[in-house]
PDB file of C-alpha atoms and ligand atoms in Angstrom:
ATOM      1  CA  MET Q   7      10.610  35.533  29.569  1.00 73.00           C
ATOM      2  CA  THR Q   8       7.581  35.376  32.278  1.00 89.00           C
ATOM      3  CA  TYR Q   9       7.530  32.948  34.690  1.00 95.00           C
ATOM      4  CA  PRO Q  10       4.015  31.677  36.561  1.00 96.00           C
ATOM      5  CA  SER Q  11       3.526  32.210  40.391  1.00 96.00           C
ATOM      6  CA  GLY Q  12       4.252  29.174  42.615  1.00 97.00           C
ATOM      7  CA  ARG Q  13       3.148  30.010  45.784  1.00 96.00           C
ATOM      8  CA  THR Q  14       0.197  27.202  46.404  1.00 98.00           C
ATOM      9  CA  LEU Q  15      -0.151  23.646  46.267  1.00 98.00           C
ATOM     10  CA  SER Q  16      -2.300  23.752  43.090  1.00 98.00           C
ATOM     11  CA  GLU Q  17      -0.037  26.473  41.537  1.00 98.00           C
ATOM     12  CA  LEU Q  18       3.002  24.130  42.261  1.00 98.00           C
ATOM     13  CA  GLU Q  19       1.294  21.191  41.065  1.00 98.00           C
ATOM     14  CA  HIS Q  20       0.200  23.043  37.838  1.00 98.00           C
ATOM     15  CA  ASN Q  21       3.836  24.208  37.049  1.00 98.00           C
ATOM     16  CA  LEU Q  22       5.457  20.863  37.676  1.00 98.00           C
ATOM     17  CA  ALA Q  23       2.822  19.100  35.490  1.00 98.00           C
ATOM     18  CA  ALA Q  24       3.584  21.851  32.971  1.00 98.00           C
ATOM     19  CA  VAL Q  25       7.473  21.443  33.121  1.00 98.00           C
ATOM     20  CA  GLN Q  26       7.211  17.551  32.860  1.00 98.00           C
ATOM     21  CA  HIS Q  27       5.291  18.148  30.016  1.00 98.00           C
ATOM     22  CA  ARG Q  28       7.466  20.475  28.486  1.00 98.00           C
ATOM     23  CA  ILE Q  29      10.254  17.673  29.111  1.00 98.00           C
ATOM     24  CA  VAL Q  30       8.021  14.951  27.351  1.00 98.00           C
ATOM     25  CA  VAL Q  31       7.648  17.213  24.301  1.00 98.00           C
ATOM     26  CA  ALA Q  32      11.268  18.223  23.918  1.00 98.00           C
ATOM     27  CA  CYS Q  33      12.393  14.350  24.237  1.00 98.00           C
ATOM     28  CA  ARG Q  34      10.046  13.450  21.354  1.00 98.00           C
ATOM     29  CA  ARG Q  35      11.361  15.799  19.080  1.00 98.00           C
ATOM     30  CA  VAL Q  36      14.500  14.150  19.451  1.00 98.00           C
ATOM     31  CA  ASN Q  37      13.357  10.326  19.816  1.00 98.00           C
ATOM     32  CA  ARG Q  38      14.346  10.121  23.454  1.00 98.00           C
ATOM     33  CA  ASP Q  39      12.661   8.445  26.288  1.00 98.00           C
ATOM     34  CA  PRO Q  40      11.887  10.787  28.972  1.00 98.00           C
ATOM     35  CA  ILE Q  41      12.555   8.615  31.836  1.00 98.00           C
ATOM     36  CA  GLU Q  42      16.550   9.462  30.945  1.00 97.00           C
ATOM     37  CA  VAL Q  43      15.392  13.048  32.138  1.00 98.00           C
ATOM     38  CA  ARG Q  44      15.541  13.851  35.682  1.00 98.00           C
ATOM     39  CA  LEU Q  45      13.943  16.956  36.881  1.00 98.00           C
ATOM     40  CA  LEU Q  46      15.865  18.891  39.787  1.00 98.00           C
ATOM     41  CA  PRO Q  47      13.563  21.718  41.190  1.00 98.00           C
ATOM     42  CA  VAL Q  48      15.581  24.583  42.384  1.00 98.00           C
ATOM     43  CA  SER Q  49      14.270  26.215  45.448  1.00 98.00           C
ATOM     44  CA  LYS Q  50      16.948  29.042  46.237  1.00 96.00           C
ATOM     45  CA  THR Q  51      15.183  32.131  47.373  1.00 95.00           C
ATOM     46  CA  VAL Q  52      12.238  30.357  48.299  1.00 97.00           C
ATOM     47  CA  ASP Q  53      10.981  30.108  51.717  1.00 96.00           C
ATOM     48  CA  GLU Q  54      10.625  26.563  53.531  1.00 97.00           C
ATOM     49  CA  GLU Q  55       6.858  26.823  54.003  1.00 97.00           C
ATOM     50  CA  TYR Q  56       6.618  26.728  49.891  1.00 98.00           C
ATOM     51  CA  LEU Q  57       8.939  23.977  49.936  1.00 98.00           C
ATOM     52  CA  ARG Q  58       6.675  21.647  51.882  1.00 98.00           C
ATOM     53  CA  LEU Q  59       4.248  22.363  49.726  1.00 98.00           C
ATOM     54  CA  ALA Q  60       6.363  21.009  46.376  1.00 98.00           C
ATOM     55  CA  TYR Q  61       6.822  18.069  48.810  1.00 98.00           C
ATOM     56  CA  GLN Q  62       3.547  17.818  49.177  1.00 98.00           C
ATOM     57  CA  ALA Q  63       2.994  18.061  44.885  1.00 98.00           C
ATOM     58  CA  GLY Q  64       5.578  15.429  44.841  1.00 97.00           C
ATOM     59  CA  CYS Q  65       9.313  16.865  44.906  1.00 98.00           C
ATOM     60  CA  ARG Q  66      11.753  14.401  46.539  1.00 98.00           C
ATOM     61  CA  GLU Q  67      14.806  16.727  45.864  1.00 98.00           C
ATOM     62  CA  LEU Q  68      15.904  20.244  45.715  1.00 98.00           C
ATOM     63  CA  GLY Q  69      18.741  22.024  44.311  1.00 98.00           C
ATOM     64  CA  GLU Q  70      20.190  25.141  46.193  1.00 98.00           C
ATOM     65  CA  ASN Q  71      22.873  27.325  44.962  1.00 97.00           C
ATOM     66  CA  LYS Q  72      24.154  28.283  48.323  1.00 96.00           C
ATOM     67  CA  VAL Q  73      25.377  25.965  50.786  1.00 97.00           C
ATOM     68  CA  GLN Q  74      24.339  28.085  54.126  1.00 96.00           C
ATOM     69  CA  GLU Q  75      20.734  28.718  52.658  1.00 97.00           C
ATOM     70  CA  ALA Q  76      20.676  24.967  51.643  1.00 98.00           C
ATOM     71  CA  GLN Q  77      21.503  23.875  54.933  1.00 97.00           C
ATOM     72  CA  ARG Q  78      19.168  26.226  56.731  1.00 98.00           C
ATOM     73  CA  LYS Q  79      16.287  24.561  54.771  1.00 98.00           C
ATOM     74  CA  ALA Q  80      17.547  21.223  55.083  1.00 98.00           C
ATOM     75  CA  GLU Q  81      17.332  21.577  58.754  1.00 97.00           C
ATOM     76  CA  ALA Q  82      14.302  23.025  58.898  1.00 98.00           C
ATOM     77  CA  LEU Q  83      12.689  20.120  56.520  1.00 98.00           C
ATOM     78  CA  ALA Q  84      14.461  17.324  58.449  1.00 97.00           C
ATOM     79  CA  ASP Q  85      11.033  15.895  59.227  1.00 98.00           C
ATOM     80  CA  LEU Q  86      10.163  15.606  55.595  1.00 97.00           C
ATOM     81  CA  PRO Q  87      11.214  11.700  54.875  1.00 93.00           C
ATOM     82  CA  ASP Q  88      13.366  11.087  51.701  1.00 95.00           C
ATOM     83  CA  LEU Q  89      13.993  14.662  50.652  1.00 98.00           C
ATOM     84  CA  ARG Q  90      17.083  14.872  49.058  1.00 98.00           C
ATOM     85  CA  TRP Q  91      19.391  18.128  48.253  1.00 98.00           C
ATOM     86  CA  SER Q  92      21.765  18.733  45.916  1.00 98.00           C
ATOM     87  CA  VAL Q  93      24.050  21.620  45.996  1.00 98.00           C
ATOM     88  CA  ILE Q  94      24.459  23.053  42.634  1.00 98.00           C
ATOM     89  CA  GLY Q  95      26.875  26.406  43.138  1.00 97.00           C
ATOM     90  CA  HIS Q  96      30.590  27.115  43.790  1.00 96.00           C
ATOM     91  CA  LEU Q  97      32.071  25.635  47.155  1.00 97.00           C
ATOM     92  CA  GLN Q  98      34.449  27.250  49.091  1.00 96.00           C
ATOM     93  CA  THR Q  99      36.869  24.520  50.845  1.00 97.00           C
ATOM     94  CA  ASN Q 100      35.627  25.504  54.467  1.00 97.00           C
ATOM     95  CA  LYS Q 101      32.010  24.849  53.488  1.00 97.00           C
ATOM     96  CA  ALA Q 102      33.037  21.132  52.547  1.00 98.00           C
ATOM     97  CA  LYS Q 103      32.085  20.049  56.130  1.00 97.00           C
ATOM     98  CA  HIS Q 104      28.297  21.543  55.770  1.00 97.00           C
ATOM     99  CA  VAL Q 105      27.913  19.689  52.220  1.00 98.00           C
ATOM    100  CA  ALA Q 106      29.427  16.537  53.704  1.00 98.00           C
ATOM    101  CA  ARG Q 107      26.541  16.423  56.295  1.00 97.00           C
ATOM    102  CA  PHE Q 108      23.174  17.031  54.362  1.00 97.00           C
ATOM    103  CA  ALA Q 109      23.660  16.819  50.772  1.00 98.00           C
ATOM    104  CA  SER Q 110      23.216  13.997  48.589  1.00 98.00           C
ATOM    105  CA  GLU Q 111      24.846  15.306  45.362  1.00 98.00           C
ATOM    106  CA  PHE Q 112      26.983  18.246  44.456  1.00 98.00           C
ATOM    107  CA  GLN Q 113      27.177  19.655  40.906  1.00 98.00           C
ATOM    108  CA  ALA Q 114      29.673  22.015  40.871  1.00 98.00           C
ATOM    109  CA  LEU Q 115      33.146  20.221  41.232  1.00 98.00           C
ATOM    110  CA  ASP Q 116      35.836  22.355  39.748  1.00 97.00           C
ATOM    111  CA  SER Q 117      39.040  21.941  41.993  1.00 97.00           C
ATOM    112  CA  LEU Q 118      41.282  19.080  43.435  1.00 98.00           C
ATOM    113  CA  ARG Q 119      41.237  21.168  46.702  1.00 98.00           C
ATOM    114  CA  VAL Q 120      37.535  21.210  47.215  1.00 98.00           C
ATOM    115  CA  ALA Q 121      37.535  17.150  46.346  1.00 98.00           C
ATOM    116  CA  GLU Q 122      40.212  16.789  49.138  1.00 98.00           C
ATOM    117  CA  ALA Q 123      38.122  18.901  51.908  1.00 98.00           C
ATOM    118  CA  LEU Q 124      35.154  17.029  50.444  1.00 98.00           C
ATOM    119  CA  GLN Q 125      36.540  13.617  51.187  1.00 98.00           C
ATOM    120  CA  ARG Q 126      37.915  14.361  54.377  1.00 98.00           C
ATOM    121  CA  ARG Q 127      34.609  15.740  55.798  1.00 98.00           C
ATOM    122  CA  LEU Q 128      32.688  12.737  54.154  1.00 98.00           C
ATOM    123  CA  GLU Q 129      35.091  10.522  55.775  1.00 98.00           C
ATOM    124  CA  ILE Q 130      34.302  11.850  59.279  1.00 98.00           C
ATOM    125  CA  GLU Q 131      30.572  11.763  58.603  1.00 98.00           C
ATOM    126  CA  ASP Q 132      30.715   8.346  57.056  1.00 98.00           C
ATOM    127  CA  ARG Q 133      28.964   9.215  54.165  1.00 98.00           C
ATOM    128  CA  THR Q 134      29.075   9.267  50.556  1.00 98.00           C
ATOM    129  CA  LEU Q 135      28.524  12.237  47.821  1.00 98.00           C
ATOM    130  CA  GLU Q 136      27.407  11.728  44.191  1.00 98.00           C
ATOM    131  CA  VAL Q 137      29.249  14.188  42.169  1.00 98.00           C
ATOM    132  CA  LEU Q 138      29.471  16.189  38.938  1.00 98.00           C
ATOM    133  CA  VAL Q 139      31.964  18.194  37.734  1.00 98.00           C
ATOM    134  CA  GLN Q 140      31.354  21.698  36.534  1.00 98.00           C
ATOM    135  CA  ILE Q 141      32.477  22.663  32.978  1.00 98.00           C
ATOM    136  CA  ASN Q 142      32.841  26.125  31.590  1.00 97.00           C
ATOM    137  CA  THR Q 143      31.306  25.860  28.193  1.00 97.00           C
ATOM    138  CA  SER Q 144      30.680  29.305  27.502  1.00 95.00           C
ATOM    139  CA  ASN Q 145      34.318  30.467  27.948  1.00 90.00           C
ATOM    140  CA  GLU Q 146      33.132  33.622  29.764  1.00 87.00           C
ATOM    141  CA  PRO Q 147      35.465  34.506  32.525  1.00 84.00           C
ATOM    142  CA  SER Q 148      33.184  35.109  35.274  1.00 78.00           C
ATOM    143  CA  LYS Q 149      31.598  31.510  34.956  1.00 81.00           C
ATOM    144  CA  PHE Q 150      33.228  28.767  37.533  1.00 93.00           C
ATOM    145  CA  GLY Q 151      34.046  25.585  36.187  1.00 97.00           C
ATOM    146  CA  LEU Q 152      36.850  23.828  34.700  1.00 97.00           C
ATOM    147  CA  ALA Q 153      38.024  24.714  31.114  1.00 97.00           C
ATOM    148  CA  PRO Q 154      36.870  21.695  28.456  1.00 97.00           C
ATOM    149  CA  ASP Q 155      40.438  20.495  28.033  1.00 97.00           C
ATOM    150  CA  GLU Q 156      41.690  20.574  31.681  1.00 97.00           C
ATOM    151  CA  ALA Q 157      38.495  17.967  32.337  1.00 98.00           C
ATOM    152  CA  ALA Q 158      40.320  14.850  31.164  1.00 98.00           C
ATOM    153  CA  ALA Q 159      43.546  15.248  33.493  1.00 98.00           C
ATOM    154  CA  PHE Q 160      41.125  16.326  36.431  1.00 98.00           C
ATOM    155  CA  ILE Q 161      39.046  13.283  36.198  1.00 98.00           C
ATOM    156  CA  HIS Q 162      41.991  11.134  36.094  1.00 98.00           C
ATOM    157  CA  GLU Q 163      42.766  12.251  39.577  1.00 98.00           C
ATOM    158  CA  LEU Q 164      39.444  11.580  40.897  1.00 98.00           C
ATOM    159  CA  PRO Q 165      39.486   8.039  42.016  1.00 98.00           C
ATOM    160  CA  THR Q 166      41.867   8.832  44.686  1.00 97.00           C
ATOM    161  CA  PHE Q 167      38.621  10.314  46.685  1.00 98.00           C
ATOM    162  CA  SER Q 168      36.770   7.393  47.559  1.00 98.00           C
ATOM    163  CA  ARG Q 169      33.793   8.933  49.110  1.00 98.00           C
ATOM    164  CA  LEU Q 170      32.916  10.929  45.926  1.00 98.00           C
ATOM    165  CA  ARG Q 171      30.821   9.032  43.353  1.00 98.00           C
ATOM    166  CA  VAL Q 172      31.484  10.864  40.094  1.00 98.00           C
ATOM    167  CA  LYS Q 173      28.663  10.461  37.628  1.00 98.00           C
ATOM    168  CA  GLY Q 174      29.237  13.153  35.041  1.00 98.00           C
ATOM    169  CA  LEU Q 175      29.303  16.712  33.979  1.00 98.00           C
ATOM    170  CA  MET Q 176      27.559  19.921  34.582  1.00 98.00           C
ATOM    171  CA  THR Q 177      27.267  23.343  32.956  1.00 98.00           C
ATOM    172  CA  LEU Q 178      25.502  26.568  32.893  1.00 96.00           C
ATOM    173  CA  ALA Q 179      25.160  27.808  29.496  1.00 96.00           C
ATOM    174  CA  ILE Q 180      25.886  31.477  28.054  1.00 94.00           C
ATOM    175  CA  PHE Q 181      23.340  33.928  29.652  1.00 90.00           C
ATOM    176  CA  SER Q 182      21.468  34.775  26.264  1.00 91.00           C
ATOM    177  CA  ASP Q 183      18.131  34.373  24.599  1.00 91.00           C
ATOM    178  CA  ASP Q 184      19.536  33.585  21.243  1.00 95.00           C
ATOM    179  CA  PRO Q 185      19.462  29.910  21.005  1.00 96.00           C
ATOM    180  CA  THR Q 186      22.185  30.018  18.339  1.00 97.00           C
ATOM    181  CA  ARG Q 187      24.613  30.973  21.156  1.00 96.00           C
ATOM    182  CA  VAL Q 188      22.831  29.070  23.938  1.00 97.00           C
ATOM    183  CA  ARG Q 189      23.007  25.633  22.118  1.00 98.00           C
ATOM    184  CA  PRO Q 190      26.464  25.454  21.245  1.00 98.00           C
ATOM    185  CA  CYS Q 191      27.423  25.257  25.000  1.00 98.00           C
ATOM    186  CA  PHE Q 192      25.428  22.117  25.544  1.00 98.00           C
ATOM    187  CA  VAL Q 193      26.698  20.484  22.456  1.00 98.00           C
ATOM    188  CA  ARG Q 194      30.094  21.268  23.731  1.00 98.00           C
ATOM    189  CA  LEU Q 195      29.216  19.681  27.199  1.00 98.00           C
ATOM    190  CA  ARG Q 196      28.133  16.496  25.350  1.00 98.00           C
ATOM    191  CA  GLN Q 197      31.107  16.015  23.165  1.00 98.00           C
ATOM    192  CA  LEU Q 198      33.559  16.757  25.937  1.00 98.00           C
ATOM    193  CA  ARG Q 199      31.498  13.634  27.667  1.00 98.00           C
ATOM    194  CA  ASP Q 200      31.656  11.455  24.726  1.00 98.00           C
ATOM    195  CA  ARG Q 201      35.449  12.128  24.588  1.00 98.00           C
ATOM    196  CA  LEU Q 202      36.119  11.395  28.202  1.00 98.00           C
ATOM    197  CA  ARG Q 203      34.040   8.153  28.127  1.00 97.00           C
ATOM    198  CA  GLU Q 204      36.676   6.887  25.344  1.00 97.00           C
ATOM    199  CA  GLN Q 205      39.400   6.781  28.494  1.00 95.00           C
ATOM    200  CA  LEU Q 206      37.541   6.717  31.832  1.00 96.00           C
ATOM    201  CA  PRO Q 207      39.276   5.776  35.091  1.00 96.00           C
ATOM    202  CA  ALA Q 208      38.060   3.114  36.880  1.00 94.00           C
ATOM    203  CA  GLY Q 209      35.334   4.118  39.054  1.00 94.00           C
ATOM    204  CA  ILE Q 210      34.020   7.073  37.327  1.00 97.00           C
ATOM    205  CA  ASP Q 211      31.159   7.399  35.713  1.00 97.00           C
ATOM    206  CA  MET Q 212      30.092   9.912  32.510  1.00 98.00           C
ATOM    207  CA  ASP Q 213      26.487   9.118  32.048  1.00 97.00           C
ATOM    208  CA  THR Q 214      24.926  12.257  33.704  1.00 98.00           C
ATOM    209  CA  LEU Q 215      24.830  15.316  31.728  1.00 98.00           C
ATOM    210  CA  SER Q 216      23.207  18.263  34.055  1.00 98.00           C
ATOM    211  CA  MET Q 217      22.681  21.270  31.891  1.00 98.00           C
ATOM    212  CA  GLY Q 218      19.523  23.332  30.990  1.00 98.00           C
ATOM    213  CA  MET Q 219      17.246  25.840  33.386  1.00 97.00           C
ATOM    214  CA  SER Q 220      14.084  27.420  33.036  1.00 97.00           C
ATOM    215  CA  GLY Q 221      14.831  29.315  30.132  1.00 95.00           C
ATOM    216  CA  ASP Q 222      16.918  26.496  27.846  1.00 97.00           C
ATOM    217  CA  PHE Q 223      15.942  23.353  29.382  1.00 98.00           C
ATOM    218  CA  GLU Q 224      14.556  22.180  26.262  1.00 98.00           C
ATOM    219  CA  LEU Q 225      17.248  23.047  24.033  1.00 98.00           C
ATOM    220  CA  ALA Q 226      19.382  21.397  26.609  1.00 98.00           C
ATOM    221  CA  ILE Q 227      17.181  17.872  26.364  1.00 98.00           C
ATOM    222  CA  GLU Q 228      17.514  18.292  22.519  1.00 98.00           C
ATOM    223  CA  GLU Q 229      21.284  18.088  22.957  1.00 98.00           C
ATOM    224  CA  GLY Q 230      21.469  15.234  25.559  1.00 98.00           C
ATOM    225  CA  ALA Q 231      20.647  16.742  28.917  1.00 98.00           C
ATOM    226  CA  THR Q 232      20.048  14.110  31.776  1.00 98.00           C
ATOM    227  CA  VAL Q 233      19.255  16.521  34.192  1.00 98.00           C
ATOM    228  CA  VAL Q 234      17.668  19.808  34.133  1.00 98.00           C
ATOM    229  CA  ARG Q 235      17.763  22.180  36.576  1.00 98.00           C
ATOM    230  CA  VAL Q 236      14.730  24.118  36.886  1.00 98.00           C
ATOM    231  CA  GLY Q 237      13.637  26.988  39.142  1.00 98.00           C
ATOM    232  CA  GLN Q 238      11.225  29.802  38.178  1.00 97.00           C
ATOM    233  CA  ALA Q 239       9.394  27.950  35.764  1.00 98.00           C
ATOM    234  CA  ILE Q 240       8.526  26.044  38.812  1.00 98.00           C
ATOM    235  CA  PHE Q 241       8.163  28.625  41.813  1.00 98.00           C
ATOM    236  CA  GLY Q 242       7.851  31.644  40.215  1.00 97.00           C
ATOM    237  CA  PRO Q 243       9.785  34.618  39.486  1.00 95.00           C
ATOM    238  CA  ARG Q 244      12.685  35.248  41.551  1.00 90.00           C
ATOM    239  CA  ALA Q 245      13.046  38.908  43.261  1.00 76.00           C
ATOM    240  CA  LEU Q 246      17.043  38.776  43.843  1.00 66.00           C
ATOM    241  CA  SER Q 247      19.459  39.391  41.175  1.00 67.00           C
ATOM    242  CA  ASP Q 248      20.794  36.584  39.645  1.00 70.00           C
ATOM    243  CA  SER Q 249      23.935  38.370  40.196  1.00 70.00           C
ATOM    244  CA  TYR Q 250      23.824  37.186  44.129  1.00 70.00           C
ATOM    245  CA  TYR Q 251      24.167  33.363  42.631  1.00 72.00           C
ATOM    246  CA  TRP Q 252      26.441  34.226  39.588  1.00 67.00           C
ATOM    247  CA  PRO Q 253      28.959  36.601  39.573  1.00 63.00           C
ATOM    248  CA  ASP Q 254      28.727  39.004  36.744  1.00 56.00           C
ATOM    249  CA  ALA Q 255      25.473  37.382  35.637  1.00 58.00           C
ATOM    250  CA  ASP Q 256      23.799  40.936  35.121  1.00 52.00           C
ATOM    251  CA  ALA Q 257      26.919  41.860  32.795  1.00 48.00           C
ATOM    252  CA  GLY Q 258      25.446  40.371  29.789  1.00 44.00           C
ATOM    253  CA  GLN Q 259      21.784  40.047  31.040  1.00 43.00           C
ATOM    254  CA  ASP Q 260      19.157  39.083  28.869  1.00 41.00           C
ATOM    255  CA  LYS Q 261      17.858  36.054  30.159  1.00 39.00           C
ATOM    256  CA  SER Q 262      16.233  36.868  33.503  1.00 38.00           C
ATOM    257  CA  GLY Q 263      13.042  37.159  34.821  1.00 32.00           C
TER     258      GLY Q 263
HETATM  259  C1  PLP C 324      19.339  29.073  39.768  1.00 62.46           C
HETATM  260  C2  PLP C 324      20.036  28.311  39.183  1.00 62.46           C
HETATM  261  C3  PLP C 324      19.386  27.380  38.451  1.00 62.46           C
HETATM  262  C4  PLP C 324      17.917  27.346  38.031  1.00 62.46           C
HETATM  263  O1  PLP C 324      17.534  28.588  37.161  1.00 62.46           O
HETATM  264  P1  PLP C 324      16.001  29.235  36.863  1.00 62.46           P
HETATM  265  O2  PLP C 324      16.104  30.355  36.072  1.00 62.46           O
HETATM  266  O3  PLP C 324      15.264  29.310  38.228  1.00 62.46           O
HETATM  267  O4  PLP C 324      15.597  27.831  36.279  1.00 62.46           O
HETATM  268  C5  PLP C 324      20.082  26.507  37.642  1.00 62.46           C
HETATM  269  N1  PLP C 324      21.243  26.206  37.814  1.00 62.46           N
HETATM  270  C6  PLP C 324      22.024  26.886  38.875  1.00 62.46           C
HETATM  271  C7  PLP C 324      23.483  26.607  38.957  1.00 62.46           C
HETATM  272  C8  PLP C 324      21.434  27.971  39.449  1.00 62.46           C
HETATM  273  O5  PLP C 324      22.087  28.492  40.449  1.00 62.46           O
END
């Protein structure tokens, strides 16, 4: 996969329009309304100056994998009105206080300890946070997220955490160019969501399915994604190895760059 450069306003506008167009085309294939699919631009490793251009190009939310990087950028760009931040990577409890302060959404909830830490810090900040529960649909031990069969018990604990607005599920598919290996991960997340919906605790929503990235978002849309997290197809190829963000990503690597 080769990605276009995204370092000028016109490149960013062009890349955003191209991704939006691919979303529309993928929706058309399966008779979905493109309005159901939210594009979350993922800006990890991209410097603030380019994020200002992305804002000019129309981005009103950005996804970041690492809390410290996200917080640094949120502070540097605090002058941009209504820019929302979504944390999409694994969180340690000692970083919950930062997320509680600046993030609008956290997509990688996978433990009650983190839910507790977020609840406590959100009370202090008097804020709420939209959250997605991360599911490991590829059964790779290196991936974060709950096993699908742990999800039902987990979400039944979540109504206790009044500051968390639970909206659905998130997953990372297996790292592979082979659609016959990637697609089943997306199918698994959708089917799990459908099962969970049959016995949903009060106040818990399962409408959101965050799945699909630059290399596989069309497949994910075909299988029901309502959020796609797209970095490189907007901002250009990343220099940093993916293993910096995903432990062991390089091991089975045939997808990056
Ligand atoms: C980096 C990242 C993405 C986006 O990946 P691209 O290949 O840049 O589209 C999506 N989800 C998560 C959790 C990520 O860390």
